[in-house]
Amino acid sequence: MRRAIIPTAAVLTISLLHAPPAAAHPSGKTPVAEGSGGAVATVDPDASKAAIAVLKKGGNAVDAAVAAGAVLGVTEPYSAGLTGGGFMVYYDAGKRKVFTIDGRETAPKAMGPSTFEGIPFDEGVTSGLSAGVPGTAATWDVALREFGTLSLGQALQPAIKVASRGFVVDQTFYDQTAQNADRFKDFTSTAKLYLPKGAPPPVGSVFRNPDLAATYRELGRRGPGWLYGGQLGKEIVATVKRPPVTRGSTRNVRPGLMELSDLRDYRALLRRPTKVSYKTLDVYGMAPPSSGGSTVGEALNIIEALPEAGLHEYLEASRLAYADRGRYVADVPGVPLEQLLSDGFAKERACLIGERAMPSPAAPGDPDGSYGPCEQPTGESTPVAKEGPETTHLVVADRWGNVVAYNLTIESTGGNGIVVPGRGVLLNNELTDFTFGPAPGDPNLPGPGKRPRSSMAPTLVLKNDRPVLAVGSPGGSTIITTVLQILLNRYEWGMNLPEALAAPRATQRNTPQTQAEPEFLAKYQAELEARGHAFTSTPEIGAATALEFLGRDRVQAVAEPVRRGGGSALVVRPRK
C-alpha cells in the first residue's frame, strides 16, 4: 500500500493544520478570500482590485487577467511590464478545454549560439544585448481576441488610472529600487523615473508614472501594431541599440541586436498544454519553451510511481526531473515531451530513488520509449542556468467557471535596467535565460528567433474536466519546485490551500546542495541530512498565488501571507 504521508511530511502537516487563520496584512493586503462570483489573487492590491472591478462589470477571467497584468506593469514594474513576456494557461468553461498562450520573448535574428560567450553575466544583464523581442502586448491581444470580451483599450483603463493617479510606495518597491540604484543611475531615463532627486521614492510616498499612462493610452488606441513595427517599436529598438547611458558613467553597456523587423515578425503562439494524470486529477501546464509543465509533470509522475511520498522523495524526484529538463527541454525541435511525461519513463527514473540522497548532478535519463525495470542513466548533466527571480503570477476565475493562471516577467529585478525614454517602461533581460556557453549539445544556447527556456509554470488542476485548482509563482528556476511542493502539500500531505502556500519551502534543482528557507531547515534539516541531503539557507523561495473551487459555487483565492511583502486575494461576493 502506498502511504500518503510519512513521518517527515506528517510533522509538516500537523504543525500547519493548527496554525491560526490568515489575517489581513499590515499593508492592507488580505492573503485569503472566500466567496462566489469570481476570484483573483495577485501580489498587489491595485492589480487585484482592477481584476475584481472587471469581473463585477461582467468581464470574464481573461479580461480580468489582462487588466491585472497591465496594473502590475505599473505597481510591480521590476517584475513585469509591457516590454516583457510570459505564459498564460486558460480553462474555457464553455468548451471544457485548456488553452495556453506562449508570449515568451524571442532573440533577434542576428543572435547566434556564441553571442554571449566571454561576456560576464552581470554585463550581459545590464545591456541592450539582453533585451528580447517583447511578447506581453501580443499575449494580451491574442488572449482578448480569442477568449475575452473587452478590447485592449478597455482592458488597459485600470492601469492607466493607477499610473496617472499613482500608488503608495511599499517596503518591497523601495527595497527593489534601492537594490538597483547603482545601475539605474547609469541610465538617464531610468534615473529620471525611479530615482527622483537622486534617491528611491520613500516608503509611504505616492509614485506616479504619467509616461506609462500615456503609453498604455496610445497602445489601447492604436493597437499592438504600434509596438510591433510602429513608432513605439522604433523607440524600443533605438533604446536597445543606443542605451541612454548617463554622461560620466563607467559601466560597460553593450548595445543590442534587435531590429524593427524582429518586432514585425513576432507572434504570441497558441500551444497545446502539457498534461499528466495524477491521482484522480489532470494537471495542465506550459509546453516548451517553458520547462514548467514538463518538469512539474515528470516529478509528479515519479512521485506517484514510488511506494512512499515524503520530503525525501520530493527532493529526489525534483533532482531527476531537473536533470532531464537540462538535457532535453528548450525551444528546439524534437523535445521528447510525450516520453518525458510517460508513466514508463517515470517508473524507470523512480527506480533510482533509494533511502539516501543521490549525488548531484544526477545524469539525465533516456526517454526513448523503451524502458527497463531499472535503467541506469549514462548521459551527462547540464548545469542550471541563471534565471532572475522577479517574475510575477496571478490567478483569476469568473462567475462562469473560466480560469486563468498567468506568469509574466521582465526577468531580473528591474529587467536590463533601461527605461525607454519618455515611455515609462523598463526593457526586459530575458535573453540572459539562454545558456552563455560554450556548451556543446546544450539545447538552450541562443539562436535567431529562438525563445529562451523558462521555468514559469502556470498550472491548472482539473477533475472530470472541471477546474479544481490554479497555481503559479515567481522565482526563476525555483518556480517549478514551488509549484510542485504546493501541489504535494495539498494533495499528498493533507494541507488546505492557505496552508500549502504558507508552508516552508525547499528547492532541489540537481545541485549538490538543496536551498531551503530557515523554517524548513529548523524543522527538517537534521532528519534529511541523515539521509544524505545537504542544505544551504535562503530567505524565501517563490511568492505564489492560487485559487481552489470548494463546491456550491464557492471559490477560495490565496496569496502569500508573508513572502515578498504578502499578496492580495479578493472575491466578487465574499462569504458572509
Coordinates of C-alpha atoms in Angstrom, one line a residue:
M1 CA 0.0 0.0 0.0
R2 CA 1.2 3.5 -0.9
R3 CA 1.4 5.7 2.2
A4 CA 0.2 9.2 1.5
I5 CA 2.1 10.7 4.4
I6 CA 5.4 9.6 6.0
P7 CA 6.5 11.0 9.4
T8 CA 8.6 13.8 7.9
A9 CA 5.6 15.1 6.0
A10 CA 3.2 14.4 8.8
V11 CA 5.1 16.8 11.1
L12 CA 4.9 19.5 8.4
T13 CA 1.1 18.9 8.0
I14 CA 0.2 18.8 11.7
S15 CA 2.2 22.0 12.5
L16 CA 0.3 23.9 9.9
L17 CA -3.1 22.4 10.4
H18 CA -3.2 24.1 13.8
A19 CA -2.0 27.4 12.5
P20 CA -4.3 30.4 13.1
P21 CA -6.3 31.6 10.2
A22 CA -4.7 34.1 7.9
A23 CA -5.4 37.7 8.8
A24 CA -5.1 40.9 6.8
H25 CA -1.5 42.0 6.2
P26 CA -0.3 45.3 7.9
S27 CA -0.2 46.8 4.4
G28 CA -3.9 46.2 3.9
K29 CA -3.4 43.1 1.8
T30 CA -5.6 40.1 2.6
P31 CA -4.0 36.8 1.6
V32 CA -7.1 34.6 1.7
A33 CA -10.6 35.4 0.4
E34 CA -13.5 33.1 0.0
G35 CA -16.8 33.7 -1.7
S36 CA -18.6 33.5 -5.1
G37 CA -19.0 35.3 -8.4
G38 CA -15.3 35.3 -9.3
A39 CA -11.9 35.5 -7.5
V40 CA -8.4 36.8 -8.0
A41 CA -5.0 36.5 -6.3
T42 CA -2.0 38.7 -7.2
V43 CA 0.9 40.2 -5.3
D44 CA -0.6 43.6 -5.4
P45 CA -3.9 45.1 -4.1
D46 CA -4.3 47.5 -7.0
A47 CA -4.0 44.7 -9.5
S48 CA -6.4 42.5 -7.6
K49 CA -8.9 45.4 -7.3
A50 CA -8.7 46.0 -11.1
A51 CA -9.5 42.4 -11.8
I52 CA -12.4 42.3 -9.4
A53 CA -13.8 45.5 -10.9
V54 CA -13.7 43.9 -14.4
L55 CA -15.4 40.8 -13.1
K56 CA -18.1 42.9 -11.4
K57 CA -18.9 44.7 -14.6
G58 CA -19.4 41.4 -16.5
G59 CA -15.9 40.8 -17.9
N60 CA -14.6 37.3 -17.9
A61 CA -11.4 35.8 -16.4
V62 CA -9.2 36.7 -19.5
D63 CA -10.4 40.3 -19.4
A64 CA -9.6 40.5 -15.7
A65 CA -6.2 38.8 -16.1
V66 CA -5.1 41.3 -18.8
A67 CA -6.3 44.2 -16.7
A68 CA -4.5 42.9 -13.6
G69 CA -1.3 42.2 -15.6
A70 CA -1.3 45.7 -17.0
V71 CA -1.7 47.2 -13.5
L72 CA 1.2 45.0 -12.3
G73 CA 3.3 46.7 -15.0
V74 CA 2.7 49.9 -13.1
T75 CA 2.9 48.8 -9.5
E76 CA 5.4 45.8 -9.9
P77 CA 7.5 47.3 -12.7
Y78 CA 10.6 45.5 -11.7
S79 CA 8.9 42.1 -12.2
A80 CA 6.5 42.7 -15.1
G81 CA 5.8 45.1 -17.9
L82 CA 4.7 45.9 -21.4
T83 CA 8.1 45.1 -22.9
G84 CA 8.4 41.7 -21.1
G85 CA 6.7 38.4 -21.8
G86 CA 5.0 35.4 -20.2
F87 CA 2.8 32.4 -20.4
M88 CA -1.0 32.2 -19.9
V89 CA -2.9 29.0 -19.2
Y90 CA -6.7 29.3 -19.7
Y91 CA -9.6 27.0 -19.0
D92 CA -12.6 27.7 -21.2
A93 CA -15.7 26.5 -19.2
G94 CA -17.9 26.6 -22.3
K95 CA -15.6 24.3 -24.2
R96 CA -14.3 22.4 -21.2
K97 CA -10.9 22.7 -22.6
V98 CA -7.5 24.1 -21.6
F99 CA -5.6 26.5 -23.9
T100 CA -2.2 28.1 -23.5
I101 CA -0.6 31.2 -24.9
D102 CA 3.2 31.4 -25.4
G103 CA 4.1 35.1 -25.1
R104 CA 7.8 34.4 -24.4
E105 CA 10.3 36.9 -25.8
T106 CA 12.4 35.9 -28.8
A107 CA 16.0 36.5 -29.8
P108 CA 16.7 38.9 -32.6
K109 CA 17.6 37.3 -36.0
A110 CA 21.2 38.5 -35.6
M111 CA 21.8 36.5 -32.4
G112 CA 23.8 33.3 -32.6
P113 CA 25.0 30.5 -30.2
S114 CA 28.2 32.3 -29.3
T115 CA 26.7 35.8 -28.8
F116 CA 27.1 35.7 -25.0
E117 CA 30.4 33.8 -24.9
G118 CA 33.0 35.6 -22.9
I119 CA 30.6 38.2 -21.5
P120 CA 30.3 38.4 -17.7
F121 CA 26.8 37.5 -16.7
D122 CA 26.2 40.9 -15.0
E123 CA 27.4 42.8 -18.0
G124 CA 25.0 40.7 -20.1
V125 CA 22.1 41.5 -17.9
T126 CA 22.6 45.3 -17.9
S127 CA 22.8 45.8 -21.6
G128 CA 20.9 46.2 -24.8
L129 CA 22.1 42.7 -25.8
S130 CA 19.9 41.0 -23.2
A131 CA 16.6 42.6 -24.4
G132 CA 14.4 40.1 -26.1
V133 CA 11.6 40.9 -28.6
P134 CA 8.7 41.6 -26.2
G135 CA 5.7 39.3 -26.1
T136 CA 3.4 40.8 -23.4
A137 CA 1.4 43.1 -25.7
A138 CA 0.9 40.3 -28.2
T139 CA -0.2 38.0 -25.4
W140 CA -2.8 40.4 -24.3
D141 CA -4.0 40.9 -27.8
V142 CA -4.3 37.2 -28.6
A143 CA -6.0 36.5 -25.2
L144 CA -8.6 39.2 -25.6
R145 CA -9.3 38.4 -29.3
E146 CA -9.6 34.6 -28.8
F147 CA -11.1 34.4 -25.3
G148 CA -12.0 37.8 -23.9
T149 CA -14.9 40.2 -24.2
L150 CA -13.1 43.6 -23.8
S151 CA -11.0 45.5 -26.3
L152 CA -7.4 46.1 -25.4
G153 CA -8.1 49.7 -24.8
Q154 CA -10.9 48.8 -22.3
A155 CA -8.7 46.3 -20.5
L156 CA -5.9 48.9 -20.1
Q157 CA -8.1 51.5 -18.4
P158 CA -7.5 50.4 -14.8
A159 CA -3.7 50.5 -15.4
I160 CA -4.0 54.0 -17.0
K161 CA -5.7 55.3 -13.9
V162 CA -3.2 53.8 -11.5
A163 CA -0.3 55.1 -13.5
S164 CA -1.8 58.6 -13.6
R165 CA -3.0 58.8 -10.1
G166 CA -0.1 56.9 -8.5
F167 CA 0.2 54.2 -5.9
V168 CA 1.7 54.2 -2.4
V169 CA 5.3 53.0 -2.3
D170 CA 5.7 50.0 0.0
Q171 CA 8.8 48.5 1.5
T172 CA 9.2 45.9 -1.3
F173 CA 9.1 48.6 -4.0
Y174 CA 11.6 50.8 -2.1
D175 CA 14.0 47.9 -1.4
Q176 CA 14.0 46.8 -5.0
T177 CA 14.6 50.3 -6.2
A178 CA 17.5 50.7 -3.7
Q179 CA 19.0 47.4 -4.8
N180 CA 19.0 48.6 -8.4
A181 CA 20.1 52.2 -7.7
D182 CA 23.7 51.8 -8.8
R183 CA 22.7 50.7 -12.3
F184 CA 19.5 52.8 -12.5
K185 CA 21.6 55.9 -12.1
D186 CA 23.7 55.0 -15.1
F187 CA 20.8 55.5 -17.5
T188 CA 19.3 59.0 -17.8
S189 CA 15.7 57.8 -18.5
T190 CA 15.7 55.2 -15.6
A191 CA 17.3 57.6 -13.1
K192 CA 14.7 60.3 -14.0
L193 CA 11.8 57.9 -13.3
Y194 CA 12.9 55.7 -10.4
L195 CA 15.5 57.9 -8.6
P196 CA 13.8 61.3 -8.3
K197 CA 16.1 63.7 -6.5
G198 CA 18.8 61.1 -6.8
A199 CA 17.2 58.5 -4.4
P200 CA 14.5 55.9 -4.4
P201 CA 11.0 57.2 -3.6
P202 CA 10.4 56.8 0.2
V203 CA 8.0 54.3 1.7
G204 CA 4.6 55.9 2.0
S205 CA 5.0 58.4 -0.8
V206 CA 2.9 58.3 -3.9
F207 CA 4.6 57.2 -7.1
R208 CA 3.2 58.3 -10.5
N209 CA 4.2 57.2 -13.9
P210 CA 2.5 59.6 -16.4
D211 CA 4.7 58.4 -19.3
L212 CA 3.5 54.8 -18.8
A213 CA -0.2 56.1 -18.6
A214 CA 0.3 57.8 -21.9
T215 CA 2.0 54.7 -23.4
Y216 CA -0.9 52.5 -22.4
R217 CA -3.4 55.0 -23.6
E218 CA -1.8 55.1 -27.0
L219 CA -1.4 51.4 -27.2
G220 CA -5.1 51.0 -26.5
R221 CA -6.0 53.5 -29.2
R222 CA -3.5 52.3 -31.9
G223 CA -3.4 48.6 -31.1
P224 CA -0.4 46.2 -30.8
G225 CA 0.9 47.2 -34.3
W226 CA 2.1 50.4 -32.7
L227 CA 4.7 48.3 -30.8
Y228 CA 5.2 45.5 -33.4
G229 CA 6.6 47.7 -36.2
G230 CA 5.2 51.1 -35.4
Q231 CA 6.5 54.2 -33.6
L232 CA 6.8 52.6 -30.1
G233 CA 8.7 49.7 -31.7
K234 CA 11.1 52.2 -33.3
E235 CA 11.7 53.8 -29.9
I236 CA 12.3 50.4 -28.3
V237 CA 14.8 49.4 -31.0
A238 CA 16.6 52.8 -30.7
T239 CA 16.9 52.3 -26.9
V240 CA 18.2 48.7 -27.3
K241 CA 20.8 49.7 -29.9
R242 CA 21.8 53.0 -28.2
P243 CA 21.2 52.8 -24.5
P244 CA 20.8 56.2 -22.9
V245 CA 23.9 56.0 -20.7
T246 CA 24.4 58.8 -18.2
R247 CA 27.4 61.0 -19.0
G248 CA 30.4 60.1 -17.0
S249 CA 29.2 56.5 -16.3
T250 CA 32.0 53.9 -16.3
R251 CA 29.6 51.0 -16.9
N252 CA 30.3 48.9 -20.0
V253 CA 26.8 48.9 -21.6
R254 CA 26.7 46.7 -24.7
P255 CA 24.3 47.6 -27.5
G256 CA 21.7 45.1 -28.6
L257 CA 20.9 43.4 -31.9
M258 CA 17.2 44.0 -32.1
E259 CA 15.8 45.4 -35.4
L260 CA 12.3 46.7 -36.3
S261 CA 11.9 43.6 -38.5
D262 CA 12.3 41.4 -35.4
L263 CA 9.3 43.2 -33.8
R264 CA 7.2 42.9 -37.0
D265 CA 7.9 39.2 -37.1
Y266 CA 6.9 38.5 -33.5
R267 CA 3.9 36.3 -32.8
A268 CA 2.3 35.1 -29.5
L269 CA 1.5 31.4 -30.1
L270 CA -1.4 29.2 -29.1
R271 CA 0.2 25.9 -27.9
R272 CA -1.1 22.6 -26.7
P273 CA -0.7 22.3 -22.9
T274 CA 1.2 19.6 -21.1
K275 CA -0.9 17.2 -19.3
V276 CA -0.3 14.4 -16.7
S277 CA -2.7 12.3 -14.7
Y278 CA -2.0 12.4 -11.0
K279 CA -4.2 10.5 -8.6
T280 CA -7.7 11.3 -9.8
L281 CA -6.6 14.7 -11.3
D282 CA -5.4 16.0 -14.5
V283 CA -2.6 18.6 -14.2
Y284 CA -2.1 21.0 -17.1
G285 CA 0.9 23.3 -17.7
M286 CA 3.0 25.1 -20.3
A287 CA 4.9 23.2 -23.0
P288 CA 8.4 24.3 -24.2
P289 CA 10.0 26.8 -24.4
S290 CA 8.7 26.7 -20.8
S291 CA 10.1 23.8 -18.8
G292 CA 7.4 24.3 -16.1
G293 CA 4.8 21.9 -17.5
S294 CA 7.2 19.1 -18.4
T295 CA 9.3 19.3 -15.2
V296 CA 6.4 19.6 -12.7
G297 CA 4.6 16.8 -14.6
E298 CA 7.6 14.5 -14.7
A299 CA 8.3 15.0 -11.0
L300 CA 4.6 14.2 -10.2
N301 CA 4.8 11.0 -12.3
I302 CA 8.0 9.9 -10.5
I303 CA 6.5 10.6 -7.1
E304 CA 3.3 8.6 -8.0
A305 CA 5.5 5.7 -9.1
L306 CA 7.1 5.5 -5.6
P307 CA 5.7 3.5 -2.7
E308 CA 6.1 6.5 -0.3
A309 CA 5.8 10.2 -0.8
G310 CA 7.6 12.4 1.7
L311 CA 10.1 15.2 1.6
H312 CA 13.0 13.0 0.7
E313 CA 11.1 11.7 -2.3
Y314 CA 10.0 15.2 -3.2
L315 CA 13.7 16.3 -3.3
E316 CA 14.9 13.3 -5.2
A317 CA 12.1 13.4 -7.8
S318 CA 12.9 17.1 -8.3
R319 CA 16.6 16.3 -8.8
L320 CA 15.9 13.7 -11.5
A321 CA 13.3 15.9 -13.3
Y322 CA 15.7 18.8 -13.4
A323 CA 18.4 16.6 -14.9
D324 CA 16.1 15.7 -17.7
R325 CA 14.9 19.3 -18.1
G326 CA 18.5 20.5 -18.6
R327 CA 19.3 17.8 -21.2
Y328 CA 16.1 17.9 -23.3
V329 CA 13.8 20.9 -22.8
A330 CA 14.2 24.2 -24.7
D331 CA 12.9 25.9 -27.7
V332 CA 14.3 23.3 -30.1
P333 CA 12.6 20.8 -32.5
G334 CA 12.0 17.3 -31.2
V335 CA 11.7 17.8 -27.5
P336 CA 10.6 14.3 -26.4
L337 CA 7.7 15.7 -24.4
E338 CA 5.4 12.7 -24.7
Q339 CA 8.1 10.4 -23.4
L340 CA 9.3 12.7 -20.6
L341 CA 5.7 12.7 -19.3
S342 CA 5.1 9.0 -19.8
D343 CA 4.5 6.6 -17.0
G344 CA 7.2 4.2 -18.3
F345 CA 9.9 6.8 -18.1
A346 CA 8.7 7.9 -14.7
K347 CA 8.9 4.4 -13.4
E348 CA 12.4 4.0 -14.8
R349 CA 13.5 7.2 -13.1
A350 CA 11.7 6.4 -9.8
C351 CA 13.7 3.2 -9.6
L352 CA 16.8 5.2 -8.9
I353 CA 15.4 6.7 -5.7
G354 CA 16.5 4.9 -2.6
E355 CA 16.8 5.6 1.1
R356 CA 19.7 8.1 0.7
A357 CA 20.0 11.2 -1.5
M358 CA 21.7 10.7 -4.9
P359 CA 24.9 12.6 -5.7
S360 CA 24.4 15.8 -7.8
P361 CA 24.4 16.4 -10.5
A362 CA 22.4 13.4 -11.4
A363 CA 22.6 12.2 -15.0
P364 CA 19.6 12.6 -17.3
G365 CA 17.6 9.6 -18.3
D366 CA 16.9 8.3 -21.8
P367 CA 13.2 9.0 -22.8
D368 CA 13.4 6.7 -25.8
G369 CA 10.1 4.8 -25.3
S370 CA 11.9 1.6 -24.3
Y371 CA 12.0 1.3 -20.6
G372 CA 13.7 -1.4 -18.5
P373 CA 13.0 -2.4 -14.9
C374 CA 15.7 0.0 -13.6
E375 CA 17.7 1.5 -16.3
Q376 CA 20.9 3.2 -15.2
P377 CA 21.5 6.6 -16.9
T378 CA 24.6 7.2 -18.9
G379 CA 24.2 10.8 -20.2
E380 CA 25.9 13.9 -19.0
S381 CA 24.1 16.5 -16.9
T382 CA 23.9 20.2 -17.7
P383 CA 24.2 23.0 -15.0
V384 CA 21.1 25.0 -14.0
A385 CA 21.3 28.3 -15.9
K386 CA 20.8 31.6 -14.0
E387 CA 17.2 32.9 -14.1
G388 CA 16.0 36.1 -12.5
P389 CA 13.6 35.6 -9.6
E390 CA 11.4 38.6 -10.0
T391 CA 8.6 37.2 -12.2
T392 CA 5.0 37.6 -11.0
H393 CA 2.0 35.3 -11.2
L394 CA -1.8 35.8 -10.9
V395 CA -4.9 33.7 -11.0
V396 CA -8.4 34.6 -11.9
A397 CA -11.7 32.8 -12.0
D398 CA -15.0 34.2 -13.2
R399 CA -18.7 33.5 -12.5
W400 CA -18.9 31.1 -15.5
G401 CA -16.1 28.9 -14.3
N402 CA -13.4 30.2 -16.7
V403 CA -10.0 30.2 -15.1
V404 CA -6.6 31.9 -15.9
A405 CA -3.1 31.2 -14.5
Y406 CA -0.7 33.8 -15.8
N407 CA 3.0 34.3 -15.4
L408 CA 4.5 37.5 -16.7
T409 CA 8.0 38.8 -16.3
I410 CA 10.9 41.1 -17.4
E411 CA 13.4 38.6 -15.9
S412 CA 15.8 40.0 -13.4
T413 CA 14.6 42.5 -10.8
G414 CA 14.4 45.7 -12.9
G415 CA 15.0 43.9 -16.2
N416 CA 18.0 45.2 -18.0
G417 CA 17.7 48.5 -16.0
I418 CA 16.9 50.6 -19.1
V419 CA 13.7 52.7 -19.3
V420 CA 12.6 53.5 -22.9
P421 CA 12.9 57.3 -22.8
G422 CA 9.5 59.1 -22.5
R423 CA 7.6 55.8 -22.3
G424 CA 7.9 54.9 -18.6
V425 CA 8.6 51.2 -19.1
L426 CA 11.7 49.1 -18.4
L427 CA 13.1 46.7 -21.0
N428 CA 13.5 43.0 -20.2
N429 CA 16.7 41.0 -20.0
E430 CA 15.1 37.7 -21.0
L431 CA 17.9 36.7 -23.3
T432 CA 20.2 36.0 -20.4
D433 CA 18.0 33.0 -19.8
F434 CA 19.9 31.4 -22.6
T435 CA 23.0 29.4 -21.7
F436 CA 26.0 31.6 -22.2
G437 CA 28.2 28.8 -23.5
P438 CA 30.4 27.4 -24.7
A439 CA 28.2 24.4 -24.1
P440 CA 28.1 21.8 -26.9
G441 CA 24.9 20.0 -27.0
D442 CA 23.0 22.3 -24.7
P443 CA 19.6 22.8 -26.2
N444 CA 19.2 26.2 -24.6
L445 CA 22.0 28.1 -26.5
P446 CA 20.9 31.3 -28.2
G447 CA 19.7 31.3 -31.8
P448 CA 18.0 33.6 -34.2
G449 CA 14.3 34.0 -33.4
K450 CA 14.7 31.4 -30.6
R451 CA 12.8 31.7 -27.3
P452 CA 14.9 31.2 -24.2
R453 CA 14.0 28.3 -21.9
S454 CA 11.8 29.4 -19.0
S455 CA 10.8 27.9 -15.6
M456 CA 7.5 29.7 -15.4
A457 CA 4.8 27.1 -14.5
P458 CA 1.3 28.5 -14.5
T459 CA -0.7 25.4 -13.7
L460 CA -4.3 24.3 -13.7
V461 CA -5.7 21.1 -12.0
L462 CA -8.9 19.6 -13.3
K463 CA -11.1 16.7 -12.2
N464 CA -13.6 15.3 -14.6
D465 CA -12.8 18.1 -17.0
R466 CA -13.7 20.7 -14.4
P467 CA -11.2 23.0 -12.7
V468 CA -10.4 22.4 -9.0
L469 CA -7.2 24.4 -8.5
A470 CA -4.9 27.0 -10.2
V471 CA -1.4 27.9 -9.0
G472 CA 1.8 29.5 -10.0
S473 CA 4.7 31.5 -8.7
P474 CA 7.7 33.7 -9.5
G475 CA 11.2 32.7 -8.5
G476 CA 13.3 31.9 -11.6
S477 CA 14.3 28.2 -11.7
T478 CA 12.7 27.7 -8.2
I479 CA 9.3 28.3 -9.7
I480 CA 9.0 24.6 -10.7
T481 CA 9.7 23.3 -7.2
T482 CA 7.5 25.9 -5.6
V483 CA 4.5 24.8 -7.7
L484 CA 5.4 21.1 -7.2
Q485 CA 5.7 21.5 -3.4
I486 CA 2.4 23.3 -3.2
L487 CA 0.7 20.5 -5.1
L488 CA 2.2 17.9 -2.8
N489 CA 1.3 19.9 0.3
R490 CA -2.3 20.0 -0.9
Y491 CA -2.8 16.5 -2.4
E492 CA -0.2 14.3 -0.7
W493 CA 0.2 15.8 2.8
G494 CA -3.3 16.9 3.6
M495 CA -3.0 20.7 3.9
N496 CA -5.6 23.1 2.8
L497 CA -4.7 25.6 0.2
P498 CA -3.7 28.5 2.5
E499 CA -1.5 26.1 4.5
A500 CA 0.0 24.7 1.3
L501 CA 1.2 28.2 0.3
A502 CA 2.4 29.2 3.7
A503 CA 4.4 26.0 4.4
P504 CA 8.2 26.4 4.5
R505 CA 9.9 25.5 1.2
A506 CA 13.0 23.8 -0.2
T507 CA 14.2 23.6 -3.8
Q508 CA 16.3 20.9 -5.2
R509 CA 17.4 21.6 -8.8
N510 CA 20.0 18.9 -9.4
T511 CA 22.6 20.7 -7.4
P512 CA 24.9 19.4 -4.6
Q513 CA 23.1 21.5 -2.0
T514 CA 19.3 22.0 -1.6
Q515 CA 18.3 25.6 -1.0
A516 CA 15.8 25.9 1.9
E517 CA 14.0 28.5 3.9
P518 CA 15.1 28.9 7.5
E519 CA 11.9 27.5 8.9
F520 CA 12.2 24.4 6.7
L521 CA 15.8 23.9 8.0
A522 CA 14.7 24.3 11.6
K523 CA 12.1 21.5 11.2
Y524 CA 13.6 19.0 8.8
Q525 CA 17.3 19.6 8.2
A526 CA 18.6 17.0 10.7
E527 CA 16.3 14.3 9.5
L528 CA 17.0 14.9 5.9
E529 CA 20.8 15.3 6.4
A530 CA 20.7 11.8 8.0
R531 CA 19.5 10.6 4.6
G532 CA 22.4 12.3 2.7
H533 CA 20.9 15.6 1.8
A534 CA 23.0 18.8 2.1
F535 CA 21.5 22.3 2.5
T536 CA 22.1 26.0 2.2
S537 CA 19.8 28.6 3.6
T538 CA 17.9 31.2 1.5
P539 CA 15.5 33.8 3.0
E540 CA 12.5 32.9 0.9
I541 CA 11.5 30.9 -2.2
G542 CA 8.8 32.0 -4.5
A543 CA 5.7 34.1 -4.0
A544 CA 2.8 32.0 -5.1
T545 CA -0.8 32.8 -5.9
A546 CA -3.5 30.2 -6.2
L547 CA -7.3 29.5 -6.1
E548 CA -9.4 26.5 -5.4
F549 CA -13.0 25.7 -6.1
L550 CA -14.7 24.5 -3.0
G551 CA -18.1 23.4 -4.4
R552 CA -21.5 25.0 -4.2
D553 CA -20.3 28.0 -6.3
R554 CA -17.7 28.8 -3.6
V555 CA -14.1 29.7 -4.6
Q556 CA -11.1 30.4 -2.4
A557 CA -8.4 32.8 -3.6
V558 CA -5.0 32.6 -1.8
A559 CA -1.8 34.7 -1.9
E560 CA 1.3 34.7 0.2
P561 CA 0.8 35.8 3.8
V562 CA 4.4 37.0 4.2
R563 CA 6.8 36.3 1.3
R564 CA 7.6 39.3 -0.9
G565 CA 5.5 41.5 1.3
G566 CA 2.4 39.3 1.1
G567 CA -0.2 39.2 -1.6
S568 CA -3.8 40.2 -2.2
A569 CA -6.7 37.8 -2.6
L570 CA -10.2 39.1 -3.4
V571 CA -13.6 37.7 -4.4
V572 CA -16.6 39.3 -6.1
R573 CA -19.0 38.3 -3.3
P574 CA -17.3 37.5 0.0
R575 CA -18.7 34.7 2.1
K576 CA -20.7 36.2 4.9

